[in-house]
Amino acid sequence: TDGFALGITLLVSLTGRGAVGLLDECDDALEEPDTAEGIAAADAGWSAAQAEELARLVVGLALVRKKRRMPLADALPRLEAIVGAAVEVEETAGAEERL
């Protein structure tokens, strides 16, 4: 199935911004080094690497031209890996706080 709606939803969730014009804004930001962390909502706690990886994934899902769009079947394993890594970082930070 088409992952466009998922891509836009994830992009809005990642940034905390409205959907109109967001895809172009994020695509432009990814062309500049060290800007991906600024794409993510400040209170999300994403590292620059996590934010960039997720932003590239969702921009790939949300490309307007369907022929260029990332297939949902390819995106889901990448999304699961990103979420898994984020959970590990959060659990490690929580364990360190308890010490």
Coordinates of N, CA and C in Angstrom, one line a residue:
T1 N 0.8 -1.2 0.0 CA 0.0 0.0 0.0 C 0.9 1.2 0.0
D2 N 0.2 2.4 -0.2 CA 0.9 3.6 -0.3 C 1.3 4.2 1.1
G3 N 2.5 4.6 1.3 CA 2.9 5.1 2.6 C 2.9 6.6 2.7
F4 N 2.3 7.3 1.7 CA 2.3 8.8 1.8 C 1.7 9.3 3.0
A5 N 0.5 8.8 3.4 CA -0.2 9.3 4.6 C 0.6 9.1 5.8
L6 N 1.2 7.9 5.9 CA 2.1 7.6 7.0 C 3.3 8.5 7.1
G7 N 3.9 8.8 6.0 CA 5.0 9.7 5.9 C 4.7 11.1 6.4
I8 N 3.6 11.6 5.9 CA 3.1 13.0 6.4 C 2.8 12.9 7.9
T9 N 2.1 11.9 8.3 CA 1.8 11.8 9.8 C 3.0 11.8 10.6
L10 N 4.0 11.0 10.2 CA 5.2 10.9 11.0 C 6.0 12.2 10.9
L11 N 6.0 12.9 9.8 CA 6.7 14.1 9.7 C 6.1 15.2 10.6
V12 N 4.8 15.2 10.6 CA 4.1 16.2 11.5 C 4.4 15.8 13.0
S13 N 4.4 14.5 13.3 CA 4.7 14.1 14.7 C 6.2 14.4 15.0
L14 N 7.1 14.2 14.1 CA 8.5 14.5 14.4 C 8.8 15.9 14.6
T15 N 8.1 16.8 13.9 CA 8.4 18.2 13.9 C 7.5 19.0 14.8
G16 N 6.3 18.5 15.1 CA 5.3 19.3 15.8 C 4.8 20.5 15.1
R17 N 4.9 20.5 13.7 CA 4.4 21.6 12.9 C 3.3 21.1 12.0
G18 N 2.6 22.1 11.4 CA 1.5 21.8 10.5 C 2.0 21.1 9.2
A19 N 1.2 20.4 8.5 CA 1.6 19.7 7.3 C 1.8 20.5 6.1
V20 N 1.2 21.7 6.0 CA 1.3 22.5 4.8 C 2.8 23.0 4.6
G21 N 3.4 22.7 3.5 CA 4.8 23.1 3.3 C 5.9 22.4 4.0
L22 N 5.5 21.5 4.9 CA 6.4 20.9 5.8 C 7.4 20.0 5.0
L23 N 6.9 19.3 4.0 CA 7.8 18.3 3.3 C 8.9 19.1 2.6
D24 N 8.6 20.2 1.9 CA 9.6 20.9 1.3 C 10.6 21.5 2.3
E25 N 10.1 22.0 3.4 CA 11.0 22.6 4.4 C 12.0 21.5 5.0
C26 N 11.5 20.4 5.2 CA 12.3 19.3 5.8 C 13.3 18.8 4.7
D27 N 12.8 18.6 3.5 CA 13.7 18.2 2.4 C 14.8 19.2 2.2
D28 N 14.5 20.5 2.3 CA 15.6 21.5 2.1 C 16.6 21.4 3.3
A29 N 16.1 21.2 4.5 CA 16.9 21.2 5.7 C 17.8 20.0 5.7
L30 N 17.4 18.9 5.1 CA 18.3 17.7 5.0 C 19.4 17.9 4.0
E31 N 19.4 18.9 3.2 CA 20.5 19.1 2.3 C 21.6 19.8 2.9
E32 N 21.4 20.4 4.1 CA 22.4 21.1 4.8 C 22.9 20.3 5.9
P33 N 24.2 20.2 6.1 CA 24.8 19.4 7.2 C 24.4 19.9 8.6
D34 N 24.2 19.0 9.5 CA 23.9 19.3 10.9 C 22.6 20.1 11.1
T35 N 21.6 19.9 10.3 CA 20.3 20.6 10.4 C 19.2 19.7 10.9
A36 N 19.4 18.4 10.8 CA 18.3 17.4 11.0 C 17.8 17.5 12.5
E37 N 18.7 17.8 13.4 CA 18.3 17.8 14.8 C 17.3 19.0 15.0
G38 N 17.5 20.1 14.2 CA 16.6 21.2 14.3 C 15.2 21.0 13.7
I39 N 15.1 19.9 12.8 CA 13.9 19.5 12.2 C 12.9 19.0 13.3
A40 N 13.5 18.2 14.2 CA 12.7 17.5 15.2 C 12.2 18.5 16.2
A41 N 11.1 18.3 16.8 CA 10.5 19.1 17.8 C 11.5 19.1 19.0
A42 N 11.7 20.3 19.6 CA 12.8 20.5 20.6 C 12.6 19.6 21.8
D43 N 11.3 19.3 22.1 CA 11.0 18.5 23.3 C 11.0 17.0 23.0
A44 N 11.3 16.6 21.8 CA 11.2 15.2 21.4 C 12.4 14.4 22.0
G45 N 13.6 15.1 22.2 CA 14.7 14.4 22.7 C 15.5 13.6 21.7
W46 N 15.3 13.8 20.4 CA 16.0 13.0 19.4 C 17.4 13.5 19.3
S47 N 18.3 12.5 19.1 CA 19.7 12.9 18.8 C 19.7 13.4 17.3
A48 N 20.8 14.0 16.9 CA 20.9 14.5 15.5 C 20.8 13.3 14.5
A49 N 21.5 12.2 14.9 CA 21.5 11.0 14.0 C 20.1 10.4 13.9
Q50 N 19.4 10.3 15.0 CA 18.1 9.7 15.0 C 17.1 10.6 14.2
A51 N 17.2 11.9 14.4 CA 16.3 12.8 13.8 C 16.6 12.8 12.3
E52 N 17.8 12.8 11.9 CA 18.1 12.7 10.4 C 17.6 11.4 9.8
E53 N 17.9 10.3 10.4 CA 17.4 9.0 9.9 C 15.9 9.0 9.7
L54 N 15.2 9.4 10.8 CA 13.8 9.4 10.7 C 13.3 10.4 9.7
A55 N 13.9 11.6 9.6 CA 13.4 12.6 8.6 C 13.6 12.1 7.2
R56 N 14.8 11.5 7.0 CA 15.0 10.9 5.6 C 14.0 9.8 5.3
L57 N 13.7 9.0 6.2 CA 12.7 8.0 6.0 C 11.3 8.5 5.7
V58 N 10.9 9.5 6.5 CA 9.5 10.0 6.2 C 9.5 10.9 5.0
V59 N 10.5 11.6 4.7 CA 10.5 12.4 3.4 C 10.5 11.4 2.3
G60 N 11.2 10.3 2.4 CA 11.1 9.2 1.3 C 9.7 8.7 1.1
L61 N 9.0 8.5 2.2 CA 7.6 8.0 2.2 C 6.7 9.0 1.6
A62 N 7.0 10.3 1.8 CA 6.0 11.4 1.5 C 6.3 12.1 0.2
L63 N 7.2 11.5 -0.6 CA 7.4 12.1 -1.9 C 6.2 12.2 -2.7
V64 N 6.0 13.3 -3.4 CA 4.7 13.5 -4.2 C 4.6 12.6 -5.3
R65 N 5.7 12.3 -6.0 CA 5.7 11.4 -7.2 C 5.7 10.0 -6.7
K66 N 4.7 9.2 -6.9 CA 4.6 7.9 -6.4 C 5.7 7.0 -6.9
K67 N 6.2 7.2 -8.1 CA 7.3 6.4 -8.6 C 8.6 6.5 -7.8
R68 N 8.8 7.7 -7.2 CA 10.0 8.0 -6.5 C 9.8 7.7 -5.0
R69 N 8.6 7.4 -4.6 CA 8.3 7.2 -3.2 C 8.8 5.9 -2.7
M70 N 9.3 5.9 -1.4 CA 9.8 4.6 -0.8 C 8.6 3.7 -0.6
P71 N 8.7 2.4 -1.0 CA 7.6 1.5 -0.7 C 7.5 1.3 0.8
L72 N 6.2 1.1 1.2 CA 5.9 1.0 2.6 C 6.6 -0.3 3.2
A73 N 6.7 -1.3 2.4 CA 7.3 -2.6 2.8 C 8.8 -2.4 3.1
D74 N 9.4 -1.4 2.4 CA 10.8 -1.1 2.7 C 11.0 -0.2 3.9
A75 N 10.0 0.6 4.1 CA 10.1 1.6 5.2 C 9.8 1.0 6.6
L76 N 8.9 0.1 6.7 CA 8.5 -0.4 8.0 C 9.7 -1.1 8.8
P77 N 10.5 -1.9 8.2 CA 11.6 -2.4 8.9 C 12.6 -1.3 9.4
R78 N 12.8 -0.3 8.6 CA 13.7 0.8 9.0 C 13.0 1.6 10.1
L79 N 11.7 1.8 10.1 CA 11.0 2.5 11.1 C 11.1 1.7 12.4
E80 N 10.9 0.4 12.3 CA 11.0 -0.5 13.5 C 12.4 -0.4 14.1
A81 N 13.5 -0.3 13.3 CA 14.8 -0.2 13.8 C 15.1 1.1 14.5
I82 N 14.6 2.2 13.9 CA 14.7 3.5 14.5 C 14.0 3.5 15.9
V83 N 12.8 3.0 15.9 CA 12.1 3.0 17.2 C 12.8 2.1 18.2
G84 N 13.3 1.0 17.8 CA 14.0 0.1 18.7 C 15.2 0.7 19.3
A85 N 16.0 1.5 18.4 CA 17.2 2.1 18.9 C 16.8 3.3 19.9
A86 N 15.7 4.0 19.6 CA 15.3 5.1 20.5 C 14.9 4.5 21.9
V87 N 14.2 3.4 21.9 CA 13.8 2.7 23.1 C 15.0 2.3 23.9
E88 N 16.0 1.7 23.3 CA 17.2 1.3 23.9 C 17.9 2.5 24.6
V89 N 18.0 3.6 23.9 CA 18.6 4.8 24.4 C 17.9 5.3 25.7
E90 N 16.5 5.3 25.6 CA 15.7 5.8 26.7 C 15.8 4.8 27.9
E91 N 15.9 3.5 27.6 CA 16.0 2.6 28.7 C 17.4 2.7 29.4
T92 N 18.4 2.9 28.6 CA 19.8 3.1 29.2 C 19.8 4.4 30.0
A93 N 19.2 5.4 29.5 CA 19.2 6.7 30.3 C 18.4 6.5 31.6
G94 N 17.3 5.8 31.5 CA 16.5 5.6 32.7 C 17.3 4.7 33.7
A95 N 18.0 3.7 33.3 CA 18.8 2.9 34.2 C 19.9 3.7 34.8
E96 N 20.6 4.6 34.1 CA 21.6 5.4 34.6 C 21.1 6.4 35.7
E97 N 19.9 6.9 35.5 CA 19.2 7.8 36.4 C 19.0 7.1 37.7
R98 N 18.6 5.8 37.7 CA 18.3 5.1 38.9 C 19.5 4.7 39.7
L99 N 20.7 4.8 39.1 CA 21.9 4.5 39.8 C 22.3 5.5 40.8

